[in-house]
Coordinates of C-alpha atoms in Angstrom, one line a residue:
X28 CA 18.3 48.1 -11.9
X29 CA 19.0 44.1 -12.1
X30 CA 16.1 42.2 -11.4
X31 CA 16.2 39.5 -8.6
X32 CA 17.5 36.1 -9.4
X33 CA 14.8 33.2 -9.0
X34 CA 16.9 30.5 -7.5
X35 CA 14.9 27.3 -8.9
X36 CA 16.1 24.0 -6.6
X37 CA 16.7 20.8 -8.6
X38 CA 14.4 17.8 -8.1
X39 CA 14.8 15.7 -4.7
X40 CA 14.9 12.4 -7.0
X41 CA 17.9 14.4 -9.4
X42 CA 19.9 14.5 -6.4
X43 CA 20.2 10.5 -5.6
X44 CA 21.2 7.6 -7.1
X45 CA 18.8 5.4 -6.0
X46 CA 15.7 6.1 -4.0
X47 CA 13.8 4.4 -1.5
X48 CA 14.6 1.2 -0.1
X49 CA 16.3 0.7 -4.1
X50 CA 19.3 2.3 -1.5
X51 CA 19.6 -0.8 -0.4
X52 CA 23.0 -2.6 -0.8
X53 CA 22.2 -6.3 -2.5
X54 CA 21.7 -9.0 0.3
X55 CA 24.2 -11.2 -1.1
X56 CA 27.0 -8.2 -0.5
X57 CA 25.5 -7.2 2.7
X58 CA 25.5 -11.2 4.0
X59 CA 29.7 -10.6 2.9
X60 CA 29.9 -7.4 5.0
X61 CA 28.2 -9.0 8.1
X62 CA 29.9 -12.5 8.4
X63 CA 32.5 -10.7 10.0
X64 CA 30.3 -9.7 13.4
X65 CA 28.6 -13.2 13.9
X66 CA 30.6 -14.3 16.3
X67 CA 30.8 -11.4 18.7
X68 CA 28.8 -11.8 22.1
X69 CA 25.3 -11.6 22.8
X70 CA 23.8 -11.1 25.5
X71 CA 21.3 -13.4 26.9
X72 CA 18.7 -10.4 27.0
X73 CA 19.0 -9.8 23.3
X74 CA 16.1 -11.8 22.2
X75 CA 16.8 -10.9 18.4
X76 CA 19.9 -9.8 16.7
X77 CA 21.3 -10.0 13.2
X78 CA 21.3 -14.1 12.9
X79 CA 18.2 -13.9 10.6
X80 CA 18.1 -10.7 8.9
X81 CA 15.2 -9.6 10.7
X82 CA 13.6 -6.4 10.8
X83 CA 14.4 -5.0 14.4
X84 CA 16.8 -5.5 17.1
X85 CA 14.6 -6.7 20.4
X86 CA 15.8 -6.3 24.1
X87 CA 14.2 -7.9 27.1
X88 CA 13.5 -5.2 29.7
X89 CA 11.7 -7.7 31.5
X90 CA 8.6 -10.5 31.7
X91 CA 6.4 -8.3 30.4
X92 CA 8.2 -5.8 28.1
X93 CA 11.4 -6.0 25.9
X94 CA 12.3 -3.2 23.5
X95 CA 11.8 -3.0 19.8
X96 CA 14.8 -0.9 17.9
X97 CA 15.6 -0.3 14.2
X98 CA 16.7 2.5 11.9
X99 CA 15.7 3.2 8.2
X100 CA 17.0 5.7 6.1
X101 CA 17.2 6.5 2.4
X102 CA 17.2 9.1 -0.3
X103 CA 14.3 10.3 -2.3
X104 CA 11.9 8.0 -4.1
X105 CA 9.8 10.9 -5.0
X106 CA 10.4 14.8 -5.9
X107 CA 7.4 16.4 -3.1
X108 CA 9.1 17.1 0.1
X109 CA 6.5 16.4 2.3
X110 CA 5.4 12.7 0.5
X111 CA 9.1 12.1 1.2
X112 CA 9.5 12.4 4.8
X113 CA 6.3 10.4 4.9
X114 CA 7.0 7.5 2.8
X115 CA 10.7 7.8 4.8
X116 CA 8.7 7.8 8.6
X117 CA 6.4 5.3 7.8
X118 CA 9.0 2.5 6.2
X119 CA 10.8 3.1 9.3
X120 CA 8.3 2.6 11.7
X121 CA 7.0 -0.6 9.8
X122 CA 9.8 -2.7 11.5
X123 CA 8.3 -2.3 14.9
X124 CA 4.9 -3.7 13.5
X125 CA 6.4 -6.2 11.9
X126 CA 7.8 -7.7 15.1
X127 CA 4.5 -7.4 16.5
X128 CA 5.4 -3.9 18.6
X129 CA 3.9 -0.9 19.5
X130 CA 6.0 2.0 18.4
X131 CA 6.7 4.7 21.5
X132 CA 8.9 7.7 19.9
X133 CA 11.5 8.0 17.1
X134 CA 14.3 10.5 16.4
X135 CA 15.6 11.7 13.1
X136 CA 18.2 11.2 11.1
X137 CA 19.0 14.1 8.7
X138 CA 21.8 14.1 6.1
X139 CA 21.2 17.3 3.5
X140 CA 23.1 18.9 1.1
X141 CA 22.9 22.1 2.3
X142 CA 23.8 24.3 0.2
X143 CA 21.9 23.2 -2.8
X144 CA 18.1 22.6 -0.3
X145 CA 16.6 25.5 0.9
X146 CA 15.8 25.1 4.4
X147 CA 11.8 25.4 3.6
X148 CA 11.7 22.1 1.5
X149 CA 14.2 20.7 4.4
X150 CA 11.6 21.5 6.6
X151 CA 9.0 20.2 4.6
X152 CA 10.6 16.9 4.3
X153 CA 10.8 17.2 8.3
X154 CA 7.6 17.7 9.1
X155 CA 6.4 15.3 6.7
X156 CA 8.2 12.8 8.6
X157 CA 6.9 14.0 12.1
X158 CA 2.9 14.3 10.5
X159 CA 3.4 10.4 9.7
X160 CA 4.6 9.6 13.4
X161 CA 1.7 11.6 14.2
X162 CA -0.3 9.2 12.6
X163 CA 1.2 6.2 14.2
X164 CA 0.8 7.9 18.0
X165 CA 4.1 9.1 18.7
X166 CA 6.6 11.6 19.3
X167 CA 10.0 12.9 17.3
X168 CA 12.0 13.1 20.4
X169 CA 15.1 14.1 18.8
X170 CA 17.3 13.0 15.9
X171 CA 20.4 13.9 14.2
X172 CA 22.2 16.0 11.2
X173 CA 24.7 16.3 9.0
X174 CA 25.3 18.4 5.5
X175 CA 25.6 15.4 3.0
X176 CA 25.9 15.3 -0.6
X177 CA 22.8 13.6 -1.1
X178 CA 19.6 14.3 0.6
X179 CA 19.1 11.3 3.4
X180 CA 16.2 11.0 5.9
X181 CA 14.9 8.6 7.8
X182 CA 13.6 7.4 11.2
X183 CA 15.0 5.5 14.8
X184 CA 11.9 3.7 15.2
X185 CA 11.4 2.2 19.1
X186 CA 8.5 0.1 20.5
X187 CA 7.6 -2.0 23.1
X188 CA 6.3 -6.0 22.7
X189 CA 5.3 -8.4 25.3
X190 CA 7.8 -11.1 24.5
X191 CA 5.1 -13.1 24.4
X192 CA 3.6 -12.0 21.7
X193 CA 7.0 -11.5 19.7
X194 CA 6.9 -12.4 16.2
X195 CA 10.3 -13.2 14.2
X196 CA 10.8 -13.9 10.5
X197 CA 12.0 -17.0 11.0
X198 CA 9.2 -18.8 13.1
X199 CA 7.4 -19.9 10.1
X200 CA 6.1 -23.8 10.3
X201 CA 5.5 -26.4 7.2
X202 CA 2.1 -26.3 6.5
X203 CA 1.6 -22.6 7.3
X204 CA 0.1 -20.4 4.4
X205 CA 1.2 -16.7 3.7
X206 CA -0.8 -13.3 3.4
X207 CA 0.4 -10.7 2.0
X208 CA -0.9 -7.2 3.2
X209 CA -0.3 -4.4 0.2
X210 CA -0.4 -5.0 -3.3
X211 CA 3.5 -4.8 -5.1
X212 CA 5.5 -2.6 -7.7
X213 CA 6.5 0.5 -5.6
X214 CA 9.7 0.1 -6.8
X215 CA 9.1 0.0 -10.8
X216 CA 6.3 2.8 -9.9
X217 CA 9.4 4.9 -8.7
X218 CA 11.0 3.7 -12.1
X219 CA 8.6 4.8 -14.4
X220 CA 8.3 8.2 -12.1
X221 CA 12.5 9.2 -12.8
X222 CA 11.2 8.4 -16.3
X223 CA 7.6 10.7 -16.5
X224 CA 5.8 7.8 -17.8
X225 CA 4.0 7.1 -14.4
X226 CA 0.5 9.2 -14.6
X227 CA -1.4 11.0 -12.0
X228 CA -3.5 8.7 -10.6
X229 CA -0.5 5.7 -10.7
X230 CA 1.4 8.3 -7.9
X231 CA -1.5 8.9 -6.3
X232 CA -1.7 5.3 -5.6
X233 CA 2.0 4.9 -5.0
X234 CA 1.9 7.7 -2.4
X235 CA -1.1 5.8 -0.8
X236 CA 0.7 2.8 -0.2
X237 CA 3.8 3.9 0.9
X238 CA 2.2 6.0 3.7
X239 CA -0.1 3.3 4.8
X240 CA 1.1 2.3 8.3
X241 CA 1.6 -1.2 9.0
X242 CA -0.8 -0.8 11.6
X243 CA -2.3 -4.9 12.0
X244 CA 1.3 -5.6 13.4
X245 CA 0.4 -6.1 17.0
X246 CA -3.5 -7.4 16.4
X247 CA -1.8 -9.9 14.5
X248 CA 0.6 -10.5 16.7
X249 CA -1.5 -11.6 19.8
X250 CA -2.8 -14.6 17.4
X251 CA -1.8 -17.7 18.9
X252 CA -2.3 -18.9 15.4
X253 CA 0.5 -16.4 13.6
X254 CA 3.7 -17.8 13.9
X255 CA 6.3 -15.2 11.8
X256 CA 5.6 -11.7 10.6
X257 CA 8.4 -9.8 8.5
X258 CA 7.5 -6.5 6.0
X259 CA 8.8 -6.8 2.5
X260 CA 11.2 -4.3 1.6
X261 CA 13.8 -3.8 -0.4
X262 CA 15.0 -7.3 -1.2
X263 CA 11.6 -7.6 -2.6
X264 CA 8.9 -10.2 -2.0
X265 CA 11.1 -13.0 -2.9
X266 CA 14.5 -12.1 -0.6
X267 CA 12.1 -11.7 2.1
X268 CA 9.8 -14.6 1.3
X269 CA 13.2 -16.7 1.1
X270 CA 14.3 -15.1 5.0
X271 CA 11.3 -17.1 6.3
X272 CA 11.5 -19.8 4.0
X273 CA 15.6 -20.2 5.3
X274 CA 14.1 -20.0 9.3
X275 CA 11.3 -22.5 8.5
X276 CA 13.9 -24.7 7.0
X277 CA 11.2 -25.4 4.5
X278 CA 10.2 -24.5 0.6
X279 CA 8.2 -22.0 0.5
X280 CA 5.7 -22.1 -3.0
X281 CA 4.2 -18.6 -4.2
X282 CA 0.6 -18.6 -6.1
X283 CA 1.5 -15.9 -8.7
X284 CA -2.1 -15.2 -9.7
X285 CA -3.0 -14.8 -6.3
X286 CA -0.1 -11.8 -5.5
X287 CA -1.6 -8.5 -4.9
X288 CA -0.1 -5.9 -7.8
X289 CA -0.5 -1.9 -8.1
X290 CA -2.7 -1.2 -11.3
X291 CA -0.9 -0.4 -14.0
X292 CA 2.8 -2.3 -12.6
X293 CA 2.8 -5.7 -14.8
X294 CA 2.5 -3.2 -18.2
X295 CA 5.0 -1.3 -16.7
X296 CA 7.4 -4.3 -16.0
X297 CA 6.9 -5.5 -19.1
X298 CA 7.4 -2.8 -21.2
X299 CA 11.1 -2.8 -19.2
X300 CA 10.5 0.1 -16.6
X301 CA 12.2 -1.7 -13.8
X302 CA 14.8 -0.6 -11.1
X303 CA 18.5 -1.7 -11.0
X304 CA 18.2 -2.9 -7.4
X305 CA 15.7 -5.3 -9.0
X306 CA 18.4 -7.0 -11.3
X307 CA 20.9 -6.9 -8.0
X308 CA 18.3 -8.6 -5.9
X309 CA 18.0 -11.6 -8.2
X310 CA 21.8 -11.8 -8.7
X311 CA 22.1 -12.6 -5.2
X312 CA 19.2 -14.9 -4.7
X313 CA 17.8 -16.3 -8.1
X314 CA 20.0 -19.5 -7.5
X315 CA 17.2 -20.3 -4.4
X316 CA 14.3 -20.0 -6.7
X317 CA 12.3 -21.8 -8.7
X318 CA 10.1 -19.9 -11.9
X319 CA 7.5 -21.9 -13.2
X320 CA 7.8 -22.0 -17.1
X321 CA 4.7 -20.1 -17.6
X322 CA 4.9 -17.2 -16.0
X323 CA 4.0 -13.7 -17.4
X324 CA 6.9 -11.6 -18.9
X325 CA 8.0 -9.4 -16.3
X326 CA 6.7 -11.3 -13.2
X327 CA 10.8 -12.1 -12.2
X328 CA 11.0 -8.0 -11.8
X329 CA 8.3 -7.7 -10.0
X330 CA 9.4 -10.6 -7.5
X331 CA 12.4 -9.1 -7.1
X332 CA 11.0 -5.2 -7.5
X333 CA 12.4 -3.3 -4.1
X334 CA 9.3 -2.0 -2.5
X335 CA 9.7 0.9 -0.1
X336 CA 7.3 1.0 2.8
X337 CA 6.2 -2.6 1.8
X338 CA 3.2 -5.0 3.3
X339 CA 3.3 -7.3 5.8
X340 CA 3.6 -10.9 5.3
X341 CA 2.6 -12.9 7.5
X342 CA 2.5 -16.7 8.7
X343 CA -0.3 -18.6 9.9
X344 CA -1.9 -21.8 10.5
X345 CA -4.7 -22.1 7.9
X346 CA -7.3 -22.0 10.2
X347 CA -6.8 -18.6 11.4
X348 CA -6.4 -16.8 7.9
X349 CA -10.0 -15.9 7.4
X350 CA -9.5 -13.8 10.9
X351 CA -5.7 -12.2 9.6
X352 CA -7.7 -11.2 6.7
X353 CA -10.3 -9.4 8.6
X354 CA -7.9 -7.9 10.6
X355 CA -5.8 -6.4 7.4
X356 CA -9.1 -5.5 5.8
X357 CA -10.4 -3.9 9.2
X358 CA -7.4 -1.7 9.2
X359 CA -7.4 -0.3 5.5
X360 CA -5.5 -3.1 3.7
X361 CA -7.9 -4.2 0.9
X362 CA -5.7 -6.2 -1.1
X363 CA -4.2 -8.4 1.3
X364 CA -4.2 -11.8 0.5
X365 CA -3.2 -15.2 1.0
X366 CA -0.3 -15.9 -1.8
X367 CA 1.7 -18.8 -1.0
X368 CA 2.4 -21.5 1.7
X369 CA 5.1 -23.1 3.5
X370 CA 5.6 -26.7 2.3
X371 CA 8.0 -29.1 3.4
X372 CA 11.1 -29.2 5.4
X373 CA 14.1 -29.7 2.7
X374 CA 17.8 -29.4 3.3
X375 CA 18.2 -26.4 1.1
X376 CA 15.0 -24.4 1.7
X377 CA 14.0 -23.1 -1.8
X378 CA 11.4 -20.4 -2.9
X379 CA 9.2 -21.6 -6.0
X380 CA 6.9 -20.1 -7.6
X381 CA 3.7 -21.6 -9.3

């Protein structure tokens, strides 16, 4: 008699190829894809569209209330099923806090390949999704699938804001500093994972991080004395540094020593363990920055390093950045801290970093 066959499924990460928000297509191709739908109506209710690349679409319902919508999706940064739907849920619902929202329900969005997942670590990816909207208050209401090549999962994340108290990425004013709320390198943590030269406790950390809920996003957002808000993603911290500096129409100027990193990420970037969304981002936007000449070797990766489920950052008049920090710290974000400023108004807004 023929013993059973043990069917052994491949890794999640084997199956993409790119993970996390290193999905993303390179900001300088995806400003070429969208020039196209600039001109097309808006209407007056649509308080914020596509103009500055910002992280949710935002309806007025009406003096009170406008909804919060946005969608994130992408394939596995890690091999666990469950971390996966987690890190997916709570990237997702990030871009609600980050305009300042409180997220109401989500629905699904579901692409697996079918026949090479068995539905148990499809589920697991599911529910992992659902435990971090647990988390966060809300409700998978519904969602959508379809058998894909590779696996894809990811969130519809809607809110409500008072209009109010909406924050955009481009509201940023000259003199304003910047905080930062979690430490980088998600990204070249992924890297080093595909490679198994990222130990136990450096994915312990990165799993920590990238199911940390952005969850200051409204506190922050009633300050009179925060002007922008956006969460840094997958163009990195200096694409989405240079998206408010482009609104402020200003330079904005970095303090390197002062950026918050994951243990372990500068060796890593130095030793060469980087992603190749990392390279793409700086192809598209390295003509807009300025590198100090004495920077540490690997500090351009880790600028540019695609972080999934990233940090707020956040700007605010200098007087109120004591009380932003307390709020971050109040929620669970330790590291957060104040990294840059906005400085001048200049005709071609420039990101430098000192």
């Amino acid at each position: 008699m023929t013993a059973p066959t043990t069917l052994t499924e491949p890794r999640l990460t084997s199956l993409s190829h790119g993970g996390g928000c290193g999905c993303k297509i390179a900001p300088g191709v995806l400003s070429g894809i969208l020039r196209g739908t600039s001109g097309l109506p808006v209407p007056e209710a649509l308080l914020v569209g596509i103009e500055t690349s910002d992280d949710a679409a935002v309806y007025l319902l009406n003096d009170r209330q406008a909804l919060v919508a946005t969608t994130d999706f992408f394939m596995p940064i890690v091999d666990d099923p469950d971390h996966f739907g987690r890190i997916a849920a709570t990237n997702a619902i990030s871009d609600v806090y980050a305009m300042g929202g409180t997220p109401i329900m989500a629905l699904a969005l579901v692409g697996m390949p079918i026949n090479v997942l068995s539905v148990e670590t499809i589920g697991q990816i599911l529910s992992g999704g659902a435990a971090a909207c647990a988390l966060a208050g809300i409700p998978v209401a519904g969602g959508h699938t379809i058998d894909s090549v590779e696996p894809i999962y990811g969130l519809v994340a809607l809110g409500l804001v008072d209009p109010a108290h909406l924050k955009r990425n481009a509201d940023a004013r000259p003199g304003d500093v910047l905080i930062l709320g979690k430490p980088l390198g998600v990204g070249i943590q992924s890297a080093a994972l595909k490679k198994g030269v990222l130990d136990d406790a450096g994915y312990a950390r990165m799993i920590a991080t990238t199911t940390q809920l952005n969850t200051p996003g409204p506190e922050l957002a009633r300050m009179a004395g925060v002007h922008a808000m956006t969460d840094v993603t997958g163009f990195g911290l200096g694409g989405h540094a240079l998206e408010m500096a482009r609104g402020a129409g200003a330079d904005l100027r970095l303090d390197w020593s002062a950026v918050p990193l994951l243990p372990g990420v500068a060796e890593l970037a130095q030793a060469g363990t980087v992603t190749g969304a990392s390279g793409r981002n700086w192809a598209s936007y390295g003509h807009e920055v300025i590198l100090s000449d004495d920077l540490a070797p690997g500090a351009r990766a880790i600028l540019t390093d695609p972080q999934t489920s990233g940090g707020l950052l956040v700007a605010c008049d200098p007087a109120v950045a004591s009380e932003v920090l307390n709020i971050f710290r109040r929620h669970g974000f330790a590291q957060a801290a104040v990294v840059g400023r906005i400085a001048d108004r200049g005709v071609s807004p420039r990101l430098r970093i000192d």
